[in-house]
GROMACS .gro file of C-alpha atoms in nm:
model
  226
    1MET     CA    1  11.515   8.353  15.035
    2GLN     CA    2  11.547   8.478  14.678
    3SER     CA    3  11.301   8.750  14.578
    4SER     CA    4  11.058   8.694  14.294
    5VAL     CA    5  11.136   8.794  13.938
    6GLU     CA    6  10.896   9.014  13.743
    7LYS     CA    7  10.919   9.014  13.364
    8GLY     CA    8  10.816   9.276  13.113
    9GLU     CA    9  10.916   9.454  12.795
   10VAL     CA   10  10.938   9.802  12.652
   11ARG     CA   11  10.852   9.897  12.296
   12SER     CA   12  10.947  10.215  12.119
   13GLY     CA   13  10.689  10.184  11.843
   14LEU     CA   14  10.788  10.339  11.511
   15THR     CA   15  11.011  10.638  11.577
   16ILE     CA   16  11.297  10.817  11.407
   17SER     CA   17  11.640  10.699  11.511
   18GLY     CA   18  11.722  11.035  11.665
   19ALA     CA   19  11.431  11.009  11.910
   20TYR     CA   20  11.439  10.645  12.025
   21ALA     CA   21  11.626  10.718  12.350
   22ASP     CA   22  11.369  10.968  12.478
   23LYS     CA   23  11.082  10.745  12.363
   24LEU     CA   24  11.212  10.437  12.545
   25ARG     CA   25  11.290  10.639  12.857
   26ARG     CA   26  10.933  10.773  12.872
   27VAL     CA   27  10.787  10.426  12.810
   28LEU     CA   28  11.003  10.276  13.084
   29PHE     CA   29  10.912  10.539  13.342
   30ALA     CA   30  10.543  10.505  13.251
   31GLN     CA   31  10.561  10.132  13.322
   32PHE     CA   32  10.725  10.184  13.660
   33ILE     CA   33  10.538  10.492  13.781
   34GLN     CA   34  10.328  10.299  14.034
   35LYS     CA   35  10.627  10.105  14.167
   36ILE     CA   36  10.818  10.432  14.206
   37LYS     CA   37  10.528  10.579  14.404
   38SER     CA   38  10.507  10.270  14.626
   39GLY     CA   39  10.881  10.268  14.686
   40GLU     CA   40  10.939   9.928  14.523
   41ILE     CA   41  11.195  10.093  14.299
   42SER     CA   42  11.343  10.441  14.282
   43LYS     CA   43  11.358  10.694  14.001
   44GLU     CA   44  11.734  10.655  14.009
   45ASP     CA   45  11.706  10.279  13.953
   46VAL     CA   46  11.484  10.330  13.649
   47ALA     CA   47  11.703  10.610  13.514
   48ARG     CA   48  12.011  10.391  13.554
   49ALA     CA   49  11.849  10.109  13.357
   50SER     CA   50  11.739  10.355  13.089
   51ARG     CA   51  12.092  10.494  13.052
   52GLU     CA   52  12.238  10.144  13.025
   53LEU     CA   53  11.991  10.042  12.754
   54ASN     CA   54  12.030  10.360  12.552
   55THR     CA   55  12.410  10.349  12.573
   56PHE     CA   56  12.404  10.002  12.422
   57LEU     CA   57  12.146  10.098  12.159
   58TYR     CA   58  12.348  10.402  12.051
   59HIS     CA   59  12.651  10.180  11.996
   60LEU     CA   60  12.440   9.932  11.800
   61LEU     CA   61  12.227  10.169  11.591
   62VAL     CA   62  12.471  10.451  11.522
   63GLU     CA   63  12.815  10.296  11.536
   64LYS     CA   64  12.736   9.948  11.404
   65LEU     CA   65  12.426   9.980  11.185
   66LYS     CA   66  12.523  10.334  11.077
   67LEU     CA   67  12.165  10.460  11.097
   68GLU     CA   68  12.100  10.830  11.040
   69LYS     CA   69  11.880  11.043  11.267
   70ASP     CA   70  11.595  11.045  11.014
   71ASP     CA   71  11.592  10.667  10.965
   72VAL     CA   72  11.302  10.490  11.134
   73VAL     CA   73  11.337  10.217  11.397
   74ARG     CA   74  11.111  10.001  11.607
   75ILE     CA   75  11.271   9.854  11.918
   76THR     CA   76  11.140   9.582  12.148
   77VAL     CA   77  11.341   9.465  12.446
   78LYS     CA   78  11.244   9.240  12.736
   79TYR     CA   79  11.359   9.283  13.094
   80GLU     CA   80  11.350   9.121  13.436
   81LEU     CA   81  11.297   9.313  13.759
   82GLN     CA   82  11.452   9.162  14.069
   83ASP     CA   83  11.577   9.324  14.390
   84ARG     CA   84  11.511   9.676  14.255
   85GLU     CA   85  11.729   9.606  13.952
   86ILE     CA   86  11.612   9.607  13.591
   87LYS     CA   87  11.809   9.357  13.386
   88TRP     CA   88  11.782   9.381  13.007
   89ASP     CA   89  11.750   9.071  12.791
   90TYR     CA   90  11.989   9.185  12.519
   91GLU     CA   91  12.007   8.842  12.357
   92ASN     CA   92  11.642   8.867  12.252
   93LEU     CA   93  11.653   9.234  12.156
   94LYS     CA   94  11.445   9.300  11.843
   95ILE     CA   95  11.506   9.593  11.613
   96ASP     CA   96  11.328   9.677  11.288
   97ALA     CA   97  11.517   9.943  11.093
   98TYR     CA   98  11.397  10.141  10.791
   99ARG     CA   99  11.646  10.361  10.611
  100LYS     CA  100  11.532  10.692  10.467
  101ILE     CA  101  11.599  10.714  10.094
  102PRO     CA  102  11.734  11.056   9.988
  103GLN     CA  103  11.472  11.256   9.798
  104SER     CA  104  11.710  11.302   9.505
  105GLU     CA  105  11.734  10.924   9.469
  106VAL     CA  106  11.356  10.882   9.499
  107SER     CA  107  11.298  11.148   9.233
  108LYS     CA  108  11.549  10.982   9.001
  109ILE     CA  109  11.381  10.642   9.037
  110ILE     CA  110  11.035  10.792   8.983
  111ALA     CA  111  11.151  10.969   8.666
  112GLU     CA  112  11.312  10.652   8.532
  113THR     CA  113  11.007  10.437   8.611
  114VAL     CA  114  10.764  10.685   8.456
  115LYS     CA  115  10.944  10.632   8.124
  116HIS     CA  116  10.820  10.272   8.132
  117VAL     CA  117  10.472  10.336   8.275
  118LYS     CA  118  10.293  10.224   7.957
  119GLU     CA  119  10.495   9.902   7.939
  120VAL     CA  120  10.421   9.819   8.302
  121ILE     CA  121  10.049   9.897   8.292
  122GLU     CA  122   9.989   9.721   7.961
  123GLY     CA  123  10.212   9.429   8.054
  124LYS     CA  124  10.450   9.473   7.761
  125HIS     CA  125  10.718   9.219   7.840
  126VAL     CA  126  11.057   9.197   7.677
  127ILE     CA  127  11.220   8.857   7.636
  128GLU     CA  128  11.595   8.827   7.597
  129GLU     CA  129  11.788   8.507   7.533
  130VAL     CA  130  12.054   8.468   7.800
  131GLY     CA  131  12.236   8.152   7.697
  132LYS     CA  132  12.242   7.774   7.691
  133THR     CA  133  12.254   7.530   7.980
  134ILE     CA  134  12.492   7.234   7.991
  135THR     CA  135  12.212   7.012   7.858
  136GLY     CA  136  12.148   7.243   7.563
  137ASP     CA  137  11.829   7.404   7.687
  138THR     CA  138  11.779   7.776   7.629
  139LEU     CA  139  11.738   8.031   7.906
  140TYR     CA  140  11.539   8.352   7.855
  141LYS     CA  141  11.531   8.660   8.077
  142ILE     CA  142  11.194   8.835   8.120
  143ARG     CA  143  11.182   9.213   8.160
  144LEU     CA  144  10.895   9.451   8.231
  145GLY     CA  145  10.933   9.826   8.246
  146GLY     CA  146  11.310   9.797   8.222
  147VAL     CA  147  11.331   9.565   8.523
  148ASP     CA  148  11.420   9.195   8.530
  149ILE     CA  149  11.119   9.003   8.661
  150GLY     CA  150  11.209   8.641   8.591
  151VAL     CA  151  11.363   8.369   8.379
  152LEU     CA  152  11.228   8.085   8.165
  153GLU     CA  153  11.415   7.769   8.075
  154VAL     CA  154  11.295   7.624   7.744
  155ILE     CA  155  11.340   7.262   7.637
  156GLY     CA  156  11.277   7.221   7.265
  157LEU     CA  157  11.079   6.922   7.131
  158ASP     CA  158  10.930   6.861   6.784
  159ASP     CA  159  10.663   7.128   6.751
  160GLU     CA  160  10.636   7.232   7.112
  161VAL     CA  161  10.850   7.336   7.406
  162ILE     CA  162  10.857   7.256   7.776
  163VAL     CA  163  10.891   7.568   7.988
  164LYS     CA  164  11.016   7.598   8.344
  165GLY     CA  165  11.105   7.912   8.535
  166ALA     CA  166  11.013   8.172   8.792
  167LEU     CA  167  10.860   8.523   8.793
  168THR     CA  168  10.846   8.799   9.053
  169SER     CA  169  10.577   9.014   8.888
  170PRO     CA  170  10.283   9.062   8.888
  171ASP     CA  171  10.277   8.759   9.120
  172THR     CA  172  10.571   8.565   9.258
  173VAL     CA  173  10.538   8.221   9.100
  174ILE     CA  174  10.739   7.917   9.001
  175ILE     CA  175  10.655   7.752   8.668
  176GLU     CA  176  10.737   7.387   8.725
  177LYS     CA  177  10.653   7.241   8.384
  178ALA     CA  178  10.434   7.374   8.105
  179ARG     CA  179  10.398   7.251   7.746
  180ILE     CA  180  10.343   7.508   7.473
  181GLY     CA  181  10.291   7.448   7.102
  182ILE     CA  182  10.501   7.677   6.883
  183GLY     CA  183  10.332   7.621   6.546
  184GLY     CA  184  10.634   7.720   6.341
  185LYS     CA  185  10.683   8.052   6.523
  186GLU     CA  186  10.995   8.178   6.696
  187VAL     CA  187  11.015   8.054   7.055
  188SER     CA  188  11.062   8.406   7.192
  189GLU     CA  189  10.748   8.520   7.007
  190VAL     CA  190  10.543   8.235   7.155
  191LEU     CA  191  10.676   8.303   7.503
  192LEU     CA  192  10.567   8.667   7.474
  193GLU     CA  193  10.219   8.556   7.371
  194LYS     CA  194  10.192   8.303   7.653
  195ILE     CA  195  10.373   8.481   7.938
  196ASN     CA  196  10.055   8.583   8.122
  197GLU     CA  197   9.910   8.235   8.080
  198LEU     CA  198  10.232   8.083   8.217
  199ALA     CA  199  10.220   8.319   8.514
  200GLU     CA  200   9.859   8.222   8.591
  201LYS     CA  201   9.948   7.852   8.585
  202GLY     CA  202  10.252   7.898   8.809
  203ARG     CA  203  10.266   7.794   9.172
  204LYS     CA  204  10.251   8.096   9.401
  205VAL     CA  205  10.551   8.120   9.632
  206SER     CA  206  10.723   8.380   9.848
  207ARG     CA  207  10.936   8.646   9.680
  208GLN     CA  208  11.244   8.496   9.841
  209GLU     CA  209  11.174   8.152   9.694
  210ALA     CA  210  11.106   8.299   9.349
  211GLU     CA  211  11.429   8.502   9.358
  212GLU     CA  212  11.631   8.200   9.471
  213THR     CA  213  11.481   7.993   9.188
  214ILE     CA  214  11.575   8.263   8.936
  215LYS     CA  215  11.933   8.258   9.064
  216PHE     CA  216  11.936   7.879   9.031
  217PHE     CA  217  11.829   7.891   8.667
  218LEU     CA  218  12.082   8.164   8.585
  219SER     CA  219  12.358   7.957   8.744
  220LYS     CA  220  12.289   7.683   8.487
  221VAL     CA  221  12.394   7.898   8.192
  222LYS     CA  222  12.696   7.746   8.019
  223THR     CA  223  12.768   8.015   7.763
  224THR     CA  224  12.624   8.362   7.737
  225ILE     CA  225  12.511   8.540   7.425
  226ALA     CA  226  12.668   8.877   7.362
   0.00000   0.00000   0.00000
């Protein structure tokens, strides 16, 4: 008669990459302490399973993912216990990894961003014409604080324009179709005046969807403007 199978999982919680092995080992032994005391499984059995898991994780995290000791990971792995043997469910292994950014790089980015702090806080956008689409519509790139935050496709009519596009800041939105009167002004000037209004009227989406939409619009450019 086949013995019953007991299922469980171990979680490392957030820990630096250099400490995950010890953390998982302690979690595993804590889960099996009562079974070790009752003789259902031995310390050696648990230690063997721990070594197997950590050998695989070292190969994955260090040799494959190239994580450094100070990077942060969160590991969740399920297991089955049967006949005193812990079998790891590697196929459903879950790892969240967070790379540590060197302080020199962080400082550089902070210094660069501080230069544009007034633009960002006051919402001073910059609009740059990118090029024309195959159908003759004009594409504009939107920048804020020196960073690209979206694109607008403009279809010119008599005394108004139809605007489509996507933005990633301050909210991630897609502008599906908006009519704006230009009143004899330059289109770029009107877009600057109406950018916040366009953003408010946009449909809120995920950042991924907004970024994919931006790429789609940029792919439509036929000729670029130097």
